[in-house]
Coordinates of C-alpha atoms in Angstrom, one line a residue:
X22 CA -126.6 115.8 281.7
X23 CA -128.6 116.9 278.7
X24 CA -129.4 114.6 275.8
X25 CA -126.0 113.1 274.7
X26 CA -126.9 112.2 271.2
X27 CA -128.3 115.6 270.5
X28 CA -124.9 117.1 271.6
X29 CA -123.1 114.9 269.0
X30 CA -125.5 115.9 266.3
X31 CA -125.3 119.5 267.1
X32 CA -121.5 119.4 267.0
X33 CA -121.6 117.5 263.7
X34 CA -124.2 119.9 262.2
X35 CA -122.0 122.9 263.1
X36 CA -119.0 121.3 261.5
X37 CA -121.0 120.4 258.5
X38 CA -122.3 124.0 258.2
X39 CA -118.7 125.3 258.4
X40 CA -117.8 122.7 255.7
X41 CA -120.0 124.2 253.1
X42 CA -117.6 126.9 252.1
X43 CA -114.8 124.5 251.2
X44 CA -117.2 122.2 249.3
X45 CA -118.7 125.1 247.2
X46 CA -122.2 124.3 248.3
X47 CA -123.3 127.8 247.3
X48 CA -123.9 126.5 243.8
X49 CA -126.7 124.4 245.3
X50 CA -128.0 126.2 248.4
X51 CA -128.2 129.8 247.3
X52 CA -130.5 131.6 244.9
X53 CA -128.7 134.5 243.3
X54 CA -130.8 134.5 240.1
X55 CA -134.2 133.9 241.4
X56 CA -134.4 130.1 241.3
X57 CA -137.4 129.1 243.3
X58 CA -137.8 126.4 245.8
X59 CA -140.2 124.7 243.5
X60 CA -137.7 124.5 240.7
X61 CA -135.1 123.2 243.1
X62 CA -137.5 120.5 244.3
X63 CA -138.4 119.6 240.7
X64 CA -134.7 118.9 239.9
X65 CA -134.2 117.2 243.3
X66 CA -131.5 119.8 244.1
X67 CA -133.1 120.3 247.5
X68 CA -132.0 116.8 248.6
X69 CA -129.5 115.8 246.0
X70 CA -127.1 118.6 246.7
X71 CA -125.9 116.9 249.9
X72 CA -124.8 113.7 248.3
X73 CA -121.3 114.8 246.9
X74 CA -120.3 115.6 250.5
X75 CA -121.6 112.2 251.8
X76 CA -119.9 110.3 249.0
X77 CA -116.6 112.0 249.4
X78 CA -117.0 111.7 253.1
X79 CA -116.6 107.9 252.9
X80 CA -113.0 108.6 251.8
X81 CA -112.5 111.2 254.6
X82 CA -111.7 113.8 251.9
X83 CA -114.7 116.1 251.8
X84 CA -112.9 119.4 252.0
X85 CA -110.1 118.1 249.8
X86 CA -107.7 118.7 252.7
X87 CA -105.4 115.8 252.4
X88 CA -104.2 116.1 256.0
X89 CA -107.6 114.9 257.2
X90 CA -107.4 111.7 255.2
X91 CA -103.7 111.5 256.2
X92 CA -104.3 111.3 259.9
X93 CA -107.7 109.4 259.7
X94 CA -106.4 106.6 257.4
X95 CA -103.0 107.0 255.7
X96 CA -100.9 107.1 258.8
X97 CA -103.0 104.5 260.5
X98 CA -104.9 101.8 258.5
X99 CA -102.9 102.3 255.3
X100 CA -99.8 101.7 257.3
X101 CA -101.0 98.9 259.6
X102 CA -102.3 96.8 256.6
X103 CA -98.9 96.9 254.9
X104 CA -99.7 99.2 252.0
X105 CA -97.8 102.4 252.8
X106 CA -95.3 104.0 255.2
X107 CA -94.4 107.6 255.8
X108 CA -90.7 108.5 255.4
X109 CA -91.3 111.3 257.8
X110 CA -90.5 110.9 261.5
X111 CA -93.8 112.5 262.7
X112 CA -93.9 113.4 266.4
X113 CA -90.2 112.4 266.8
X114 CA -91.0 109.0 265.4
X115 CA -93.5 108.3 268.2
X116 CA -96.6 107.7 266.1
X117 CA -98.9 104.9 264.8
X118 CA -96.2 103.3 262.8
X119 CA -94.2 102.7 266.0
X120 CA -97.4 101.5 267.7
X121 CA -98.2 104.7 269.6
X122 CA -101.7 105.7 268.9
X123 CA -101.9 109.5 268.9
X124 CA -105.5 110.1 270.1
X125 CA -106.1 113.2 268.0
X126 CA -105.0 111.3 264.9
X127 CA -106.9 108.0 265.4
X128 CA -110.0 109.9 266.3
X129 CA -110.2 111.4 262.8
X130 CA -112.0 108.5 261.2
X131 CA -114.8 108.9 263.8
X132 CA -115.1 112.6 263.8
X133 CA -115.0 113.1 260.0
X134 CA -117.5 110.3 259.3
X135 CA -120.0 111.8 261.7
X136 CA -119.4 115.3 260.3
X137 CA -119.5 114.4 256.6
X138 CA -121.7 111.4 256.4
X139 CA -124.0 110.8 259.4
X140 CA -124.9 114.5 260.0
X141 CA -125.8 115.4 256.4
X142 CA -127.9 112.3 256.0
X143 CA -129.8 112.8 259.2
X144 CA -130.3 116.6 258.9
X145 CA -130.9 116.9 255.2
X146 CA -131.8 113.6 253.6
X147 CA -133.5 111.4 256.1
X148 CA -136.2 114.0 256.9
X149 CA -137.3 113.7 253.3
X150 CA -137.3 109.9 253.2
X151 CA -141.1 109.7 252.5
X152 CA -140.9 112.3 249.7
X153 CA -137.7 110.8 248.1
X154 CA -137.4 107.2 249.2
X155 CA -135.1 106.4 246.3
X156 CA -132.6 109.1 247.4
X157 CA -132.9 108.0 251.0
X158 CA -132.2 104.4 249.9
X159 CA -128.8 105.5 248.4
X160 CA -128.1 107.4 251.6
X161 CA -128.8 104.2 253.6
X162 CA -126.3 102.3 251.5
X163 CA -123.7 105.0 252.0
X164 CA -124.4 105.1 255.7
X165 CA -123.9 101.3 255.9
X166 CA -120.6 101.5 254.0
X167 CA -119.4 104.3 256.3
X168 CA -120.4 102.7 259.6
X169 CA -118.8 99.4 258.7
X170 CA -115.5 101.4 258.3
X171 CA -116.1 103.2 261.6
X172 CA -117.1 100.2 263.6
X173 CA -114.3 98.1 262.1
X174 CA -111.9 100.9 263.4
X175 CA -113.3 101.3 266.9
X176 CA -116.0 98.7 267.8
X177 CA -119.1 100.2 269.3
X178 CA -120.7 103.1 267.3
X179 CA -123.6 105.5 267.4
X180 CA -125.6 104.1 264.5
X181 CA -129.1 102.6 264.9
X182 CA -130.0 105.2 267.5
X183 CA -128.3 108.2 265.9
X184 CA -130.7 111.2 266.3
X185 CA -133.3 109.4 268.3
X186 CA -132.5 111.1 271.6
X187 CA -132.2 107.9 273.6
X188 CA -130.1 109.2 276.5
X189 CA -127.9 106.5 278.0
X190 CA -128.5 104.1 275.1
X191 CA -126.9 105.7 272.1
X192 CA -124.2 103.2 271.3
X193 CA -124.5 100.0 269.4
X194 CA -122.2 97.1 270.2
X195 CA -120.4 96.0 267.1
X196 CA -122.8 93.0 266.7
X197 CA -125.8 95.4 266.9
X198 CA -124.1 97.7 264.3
X199 CA -123.7 94.8 261.9
X200 CA -127.3 93.7 262.4
X201 CA -128.3 97.3 261.5
X202 CA -126.1 97.3 258.4
X203 CA -128.0 94.2 257.1
X204 CA -131.3 95.9 257.9
X205 CA -130.4 99.1 256.2
X206 CA -129.2 97.3 253.1
X207 CA -132.4 95.2 252.8
X208 CA -134.5 98.3 253.1
X209 CA -132.5 100.3 250.6
X210 CA -132.5 97.5 248.0
X211 CA -136.3 97.1 248.3
X212 CA -136.9 100.9 247.9
X213 CA -134.7 101.1 244.8
X214 CA -136.3 98.1 243.2
X215 CA -139.7 99.6 243.8
X216 CA -138.7 102.9 242.3
X217 CA -137.2 101.2 239.2
X218 CA -140.3 99.1 238.7
X219 CA -142.5 102.2 238.7
X220 CA -140.1 104.5 236.8
X221 CA -137.9 102.3 234.7
X222 CA -136.5 105.1 232.5
X223 CA -135.9 107.7 235.2
X224 CA -132.4 108.7 236.5
X225 CA -133.0 111.5 238.9
X226 CA -129.9 110.8 240.9
X227 CA -127.4 111.1 238.0
X228 CA -126.6 114.8 238.5
X229 CA -125.4 114.2 242.1
X230 CA -123.8 110.8 242.0
X231 CA -120.0 110.7 242.1
X232 CA -119.8 106.9 242.4
X233 CA -122.1 105.2 240.0
X234 CA -123.5 107.8 237.7
X235 CA -127.0 107.6 239.1
X236 CA -127.6 104.0 238.0
X237 CA -130.0 102.6 240.6
X238 CA -129.5 99.0 239.4
X239 CA -125.8 99.5 240.0
X240 CA -126.5 100.8 243.5
X241 CA -128.5 97.5 244.2
X242 CA -125.5 95.5 243.0
X243 CA -123.2 97.6 245.2
X244 CA -125.5 97.2 248.2
X245 CA -125.4 93.4 247.7
X246 CA -121.6 93.5 247.4
X247 CA -121.4 95.5 250.7
X248 CA -123.6 92.9 252.2
X249 CA -121.3 90.1 251.0
X250 CA -118.3 92.0 252.5
X251 CA -120.1 92.4 255.8
X252 CA -121.2 88.8 255.8
X253 CA -117.6 87.6 255.4
X254 CA -116.4 89.8 258.2
X255 CA -118.6 88.0 260.7
X256 CA -117.9 84.5 259.5
X257 CA -116.0 83.4 262.7
X258 CA -118.6 84.8 265.2
X259 CA -121.8 84.0 263.4
X260 CA -121.1 81.6 260.5
X261 CA -124.8 80.7 260.0
X262 CA -125.8 84.4 259.5
X263 CA -122.7 85.0 257.4
X264 CA -123.7 82.2 255.0
X265 CA -127.3 83.3 254.8
X266 CA -126.5 86.9 254.0
X267 CA -123.7 86.0 251.6
X268 CA -125.8 83.6 249.6
X269 CA -128.7 86.0 249.4
X270 CA -126.4 88.8 248.2
X271 CA -124.9 86.8 245.4
X272 CA -128.2 85.4 244.3
X273 CA -129.6 89.0 244.1
X274 CA -126.7 90.2 242.0
X275 CA -123.3 91.7 243.0
X276 CA -120.6 93.7 241.2
X277 CA -118.8 91.7 238.5
X278 CA -116.8 94.3 236.7
X279 CA -115.6 97.8 237.3
X280 CA -115.2 99.6 240.6
X281 CA -117.2 101.9 242.9
X282 CA -115.0 105.0 243.1
X283 CA -115.5 108.6 244.0
X284 CA -114.5 111.2 241.4
X285 CA -115.6 114.5 240.0
X286 CA -116.8 117.9 241.4
X287 CA -113.3 119.1 242.2
X288 CA -112.2 115.8 243.7
X289 CA -108.4 115.6 244.3
X290 CA -106.9 112.2 245.2
X291 CA -105.3 112.6 248.6
X292 CA -102.5 110.1 247.8
X293 CA -101.3 112.3 245.0
X294 CA -101.0 115.1 247.5
X295 CA -99.5 113.0 250.3
X296 CA -97.0 111.3 248.0
X297 CA -95.7 113.3 245.1
X298 CA -96.6 116.8 246.5
X299 CA -95.7 116.4 250.2
X300 CA -93.4 113.4 250.1
X301 CA -95.1 112.0 253.2
X302 CA -96.2 108.6 251.8
X303 CA -94.2 105.8 250.3
X304 CA -94.6 102.1 249.5
X305 CA -94.5 99.7 252.5
X306 CA -91.9 97.0 252.7
X307 CA -94.8 94.4 252.6
X308 CA -95.9 95.7 249.2
X309 CA -92.3 95.5 247.9
X310 CA -91.7 92.0 249.2
X311 CA -94.9 90.6 247.7
X312 CA -95.2 92.5 244.4
X313 CA -91.5 92.2 243.6
X314 CA -91.3 88.6 244.5
X315 CA -94.4 87.8 242.4
X316 CA -93.0 89.9 239.5
X317 CA -96.5 91.5 239.7
X318 CA -97.2 93.7 236.7
X319 CA -99.4 95.9 238.9
X320 CA -96.4 97.2 240.8
X321 CA -95.7 100.2 238.4
X322 CA -99.4 100.9 238.4
X323 CA -99.4 101.2 242.2
X324 CA -96.1 103.0 242.8
X325 CA -93.6 105.2 241.2
X326 CA -89.9 104.4 240.7
X327 CA -87.5 105.5 243.3
X328 CA -85.8 108.9 243.3
X329 CA -82.8 107.9 245.2
X330 CA -79.4 107.4 243.5
X331 CA -78.1 104.9 246.0
X332 CA -81.1 102.7 245.7
X333 CA -81.0 102.9 241.9
X334 CA -77.3 102.0 242.0
X335 CA -78.1 98.9 244.1
X336 CA -80.4 97.7 241.3
X337 CA -83.8 98.6 242.7
X338 CA -86.3 100.4 240.6
X339 CA -88.9 100.3 243.4
X340 CA -88.3 100.3 247.2
X341 CA -90.5 100.4 250.2
X342 CA -90.1 101.3 253.9
X343 CA -90.6 98.8 256.7
X344 CA -93.2 99.9 259.3
X345 CA -92.0 100.7 262.8
X346 CA -88.4 101.4 262.3
X347 CA -86.1 104.2 263.5
X348 CA -86.4 107.1 261.1
X349 CA -84.1 110.0 262.0
X350 CA -84.9 112.5 259.2
X351 CA -87.2 112.5 256.2
X352 CA -84.3 112.6 253.7
X353 CA -83.2 109.1 254.7
X354 CA -86.1 107.3 253.0
X355 CA -87.7 110.3 251.2
X356 CA -86.5 109.0 247.8
X357 CA -88.3 105.7 248.0
X358 CA -91.4 104.9 245.9
X359 CA -94.4 107.2 246.1
X360 CA -98.0 106.0 245.4
X361 CA -98.6 106.4 241.6
X362 CA -101.7 108.6 241.7
X363 CA -102.5 111.8 239.9
X364 CA -104.8 114.5 241.4
X365 CA -107.8 113.5 239.3
X366 CA -107.6 109.8 239.8
X367 CA -110.7 108.2 241.4
X368 CA -110.8 107.2 245.1
X369 CA -111.5 103.5 245.4
X370 CA -114.3 102.4 247.7
X371 CA -114.9 98.9 246.4
X372 CA -113.7 96.9 243.4
X373 CA -115.4 94.0 241.6
X374 CA -112.1 92.1 242.0
X375 CA -112.7 92.2 245.8
X376 CA -116.2 90.7 245.2
X377 CA -114.8 87.8 243.2
X378 CA -112.4 87.0 246.1
X379 CA -115.2 87.2 248.6
X380 CA -117.1 84.7 246.4
X381 CA -114.0 82.5 246.2
X382 CA -113.7 82.4 250.0
X383 CA -117.5 81.6 250.2
X384 CA -117.0 78.7 247.8
X385 CA -114.0 77.5 249.9
X386 CA -116.3 77.5 252.9
X387 CA -118.9 75.4 251.1
X388 CA -121.5 78.1 250.6
X389 CA -123.9 77.6 247.7
X390 CA -124.5 79.8 244.7
X391 CA -121.1 81.5 244.6
X392 CA -120.9 80.9 240.9
X393 CA -118.0 78.5 240.6
X394 CA -115.3 76.6 242.5
X395 CA -112.9 78.4 244.8
X396 CA -110.2 78.1 242.2
X397 CA -112.3 79.5 239.4
X398 CA -113.5 82.4 241.4
X399 CA -110.0 83.1 242.7
X400 CA -108.6 83.2 239.2
X401 CA -111.5 85.4 238.1
X402 CA -110.6 87.8 240.9
X403 CA -106.9 88.0 239.8
X404 CA -107.9 88.6 236.1
X405 CA -110.5 91.2 237.1
X406 CA -107.8 93.1 239.1
X407 CA -105.5 92.9 236.1
X408 CA -108.3 94.3 233.9
X409 CA -108.9 97.1 236.4
X410 CA -105.2 98.2 236.3
X411 CA -104.7 97.5 232.5
X412 CA -102.0 94.9 233.0
X413 CA -103.3 92.3 230.4
X414 CA -103.7 88.6 230.6
X415 CA -103.1 87.0 234.0
X416 CA -102.7 83.4 232.8
X417 CA -98.9 83.3 233.2
X418 CA -99.1 85.0 236.6
X419 CA -101.6 82.4 237.8
X420 CA -99.2 79.6 236.9
X421 CA -96.4 81.2 238.8
X422 CA -94.6 79.6 241.7
X423 CA -92.9 82.8 242.6
X424 CA -92.7 83.6 246.3
X425 CA -92.5 87.0 248.1
X426 CA -89.0 88.4 248.0
X427 CA -86.7 89.1 251.0
X428 CA -86.7 92.7 252.0
X429 CA -83.5 94.6 252.0
X430 CA -83.2 98.0 253.7
X431 CA -80.4 99.7 252.0
X432 CA -80.2 102.6 254.5
X433 CA -80.3 100.5 257.7
X434 CA -79.5 96.8 257.0
X435 CA -80.7 95.8 260.5
X436 CA -84.3 96.4 259.2
X437 CA -84.0 93.8 256.5
X438 CA -86.1 90.6 256.4
X439 CA -84.5 87.4 255.1
X440 CA -86.4 84.9 252.9
X441 CA -86.5 82.3 255.7
X442 CA -88.0 84.7 258.2
X443 CA -91.2 83.4 260.0
X444 CA -92.7 86.7 259.1
X445 CA -92.3 86.2 255.3
X446 CA -95.4 85.2 253.4
X447 CA -94.9 81.8 251.8
X448 CA -97.6 81.4 249.2
X449 CA -97.4 81.9 245.4
X450 CA -100.1 83.0 243.0
X451 CA -100.5 79.5 241.5
X452 CA -103.6 77.7 242.9
X453 CA -102.9 74.3 244.6
X454 CA -106.0 72.2 244.8
X455 CA -104.1 69.7 247.0
X456 CA -103.2 72.3 249.6
X457 CA -105.0 72.7 252.9
X458 CA -108.0 75.1 253.2
X459 CA -105.8 77.4 255.3
X460 CA -103.2 77.7 252.5
X461 CA -105.9 78.2 250.0
X462 CA -107.4 80.9 252.1
X463 CA -104.0 82.6 252.4
X464 CA -103.7 82.7 248.7
X465 CA -107.2 84.2 248.3
X466 CA -106.6 86.8 251.0
X467 CA -103.1 87.7 249.7
X468 CA -104.5 88.3 246.2
X469 CA -107.5 90.2 247.6
X470 CA -105.1 92.4 249.6
X471 CA -103.3 93.3 246.4
X472 CA -106.5 93.9 244.6
X473 CA -108.0 96.1 247.3
X474 CA -105.1 98.6 246.9
X475 CA -105.1 101.5 247.9
X476 CA -108.2 101.0 250.1
X477 CA -106.3 100.4 253.3
X478 CA -109.3 100.4 255.6
X479 CA -110.6 97.2 254.0
X480 CA -107.2 95.6 253.8
X481 CA -106.5 96.3 257.5
X482 CA -109.9 94.7 258.5
X483 CA -109.3 91.6 256.4
X484 CA -105.7 91.3 257.7
X485 CA -107.0 91.4 261.3
X486 CA -109.8 88.9 260.5
X487 CA -107.5 86.3 258.7
X488 CA -104.0 87.2 259.7
X489 CA -103.0 87.5 256.0
X490 CA -100.8 88.6 254.6
X491 CA -98.3 88.0 257.4
X492 CA -96.8 91.3 258.5
X493 CA -93.3 92.2 259.4
X494 CA -93.0 93.1 263.1
X495 CA -91.9 96.6 264.2
X496 CA -88.3 97.3 265.2
X497 CA -89.2 100.3 267.4
X498 CA -92.1 99.9 269.8
X499 CA -93.4 103.1 271.4
X500 CA -96.6 101.6 272.8
X501 CA -95.5 101.8 276.5
X502 CA -96.3 98.1 277.0
X503 CA -99.7 97.9 275.2
X504 CA -98.2 95.9 272.3
X505 CA -95.6 93.2 271.9
X506 CA -93.1 93.8 269.1
X507 CA -94.8 91.3 266.9
X508 CA -98.3 92.6 267.5
X509 CA -100.3 94.6 265.0
X510 CA -102.9 97.3 265.9
X511 CA -106.3 95.7 266.4
X512 CA -108.4 98.9 266.7
X513 CA -108.2 102.6 267.1
X514 CA -108.8 104.2 270.5
X515 CA -112.0 106.3 270.8
X516 CA -111.7 109.9 269.8
X517 CA -111.2 112.8 272.2
X518 CA -114.7 114.2 271.1
X519 CA -116.4 111.4 273.2
X520 CA -114.7 112.7 276.3
X521 CA -115.9 116.2 275.5
X522 CA -119.5 115.1 275.2
X523 CA -119.3 112.7 278.3
X524 CA -119.9 109.6 276.2
X525 CA -116.6 107.8 276.5
X526 CA -117.6 105.6 279.4
X527 CA -120.7 104.4 277.6
X528 CA -118.6 103.6 274.5
X529 CA -116.0 101.6 276.5
X530 CA -118.8 99.7 278.3
X531 CA -120.0 98.4 274.9
X532 CA -116.4 97.4 273.8
X533 CA -115.8 94.6 276.2
X534 CA -112.2 95.5 276.9
X535 CA -109.7 98.4 277.5
X536 CA -109.8 101.4 275.2
X537 CA -106.5 100.7 273.6
X538 CA -105.2 99.4 270.3
X539 CA -104.7 95.8 271.5
X540 CA -108.4 95.0 272.3
X541 CA -109.9 92.7 269.7
X542 CA -113.1 93.6 268.0
X543 CA -116.2 91.4 268.1
X544 CA -115.5 89.7 264.8
X545 CA -111.7 89.4 265.4
X546 CA -111.5 86.2 267.3
X547 CA -107.8 85.6 266.8
X548 CA -108.6 81.9 266.1
X549 CA -107.6 79.8 263.1
X550 CA -109.8 80.3 260.0
X551 CA -110.5 76.6 259.4

């Protein structure tokens, strides 16, 4: 068989080439008015033009075709983490919500990321790393962000050896992938710092940057924040390395306010399309239970009021749908709360609130240099999230003993969850210094789960790592014996494209288990947190 990795790159490159039409790359890569290559090079267009695709590619929304993000994330991770649920009975209600992993859907995260992130970086940016080390450094950070998402979805990935032509050795185990993430981030930070030291007033990346406006110092803080996120992910399998990388990241400077979000150049938020436009995305019952119970002022920022007369008559302004239930027709739940996003809203990749919660967990674990006690950092995280969503002072909220509310399904009462259910989350926003570390962690992760909205990929990963928030079990299980009813999906199955290129066996060999959704990833030990 010919070189496997070259096959993947060739397929990705062809897809990327086809993509150019929908992304309007002609404004960058054609020369209708006699613009010379020298002028393009002088303005960095010859390398910078590829970055909007890479940055939007993190969100799986490069072509602004919402259905790509829908199958890659919204009907999978966004659902499995407890954020959202479709009112639509896709595939006769045999779909990821009812624990049946449709291979062509769950493969989307893999195929789109290699098409829109890995291929453009390799073919158009990495080759100019010596000429533009500062641009390549940004690409390395984006590649690390993307490959964390892909590896946390599947396990083994083609990452450190991408494009090298090492036949038979193209896949990294997840441990190797995380090691490479840390290497890439260190290299990128060093390159950006060197460039800023030599050219302190230059901002060559600004015309191309949809995330941070071309501010290289902000990119260094983002890289450190990603390092902190990755460090916490591996805390159960390599606590010493996790501590080392987390402490180093915070010491070097992480995000403390604002967000890293993609916007501009024709960006359309996919949740606006999937919710209001198509009616295929509503609030999840988990979100309703926690936000209504907490009387959380972020609820109307996250979701729109219901458009169902019966639900309104029952006294509910907001209503979610439980994952994994019997849905006969779309109209049954179609009037429940849609995500509250407009087309031009930015797509969240990382918030500073998440970073404060990561630091809070670090302090809880006894790591040095986190910048405060676990309680102080936890409360800072809540206030930062309130600031992000414009909901004012969080002081009263942080003194609240409110607990998540029972969930009532007004259409099918058998789907309701009573307040005394073992699947009900039983922590309040108020910090309790006398509680166990496990309870404290549950408070931190529950608030981080809220603050990460709507970035379901991160929320799903952290829910798997910690078990928080506790999720309602499915009522309809179409997994054909792969899952028990109270199981949640632990990974996506590998995409069909690996079968086409003959790489599936190698990928599975690096997984350490069956290629199904119930095989735990390397960092997901399923053991208690403390």
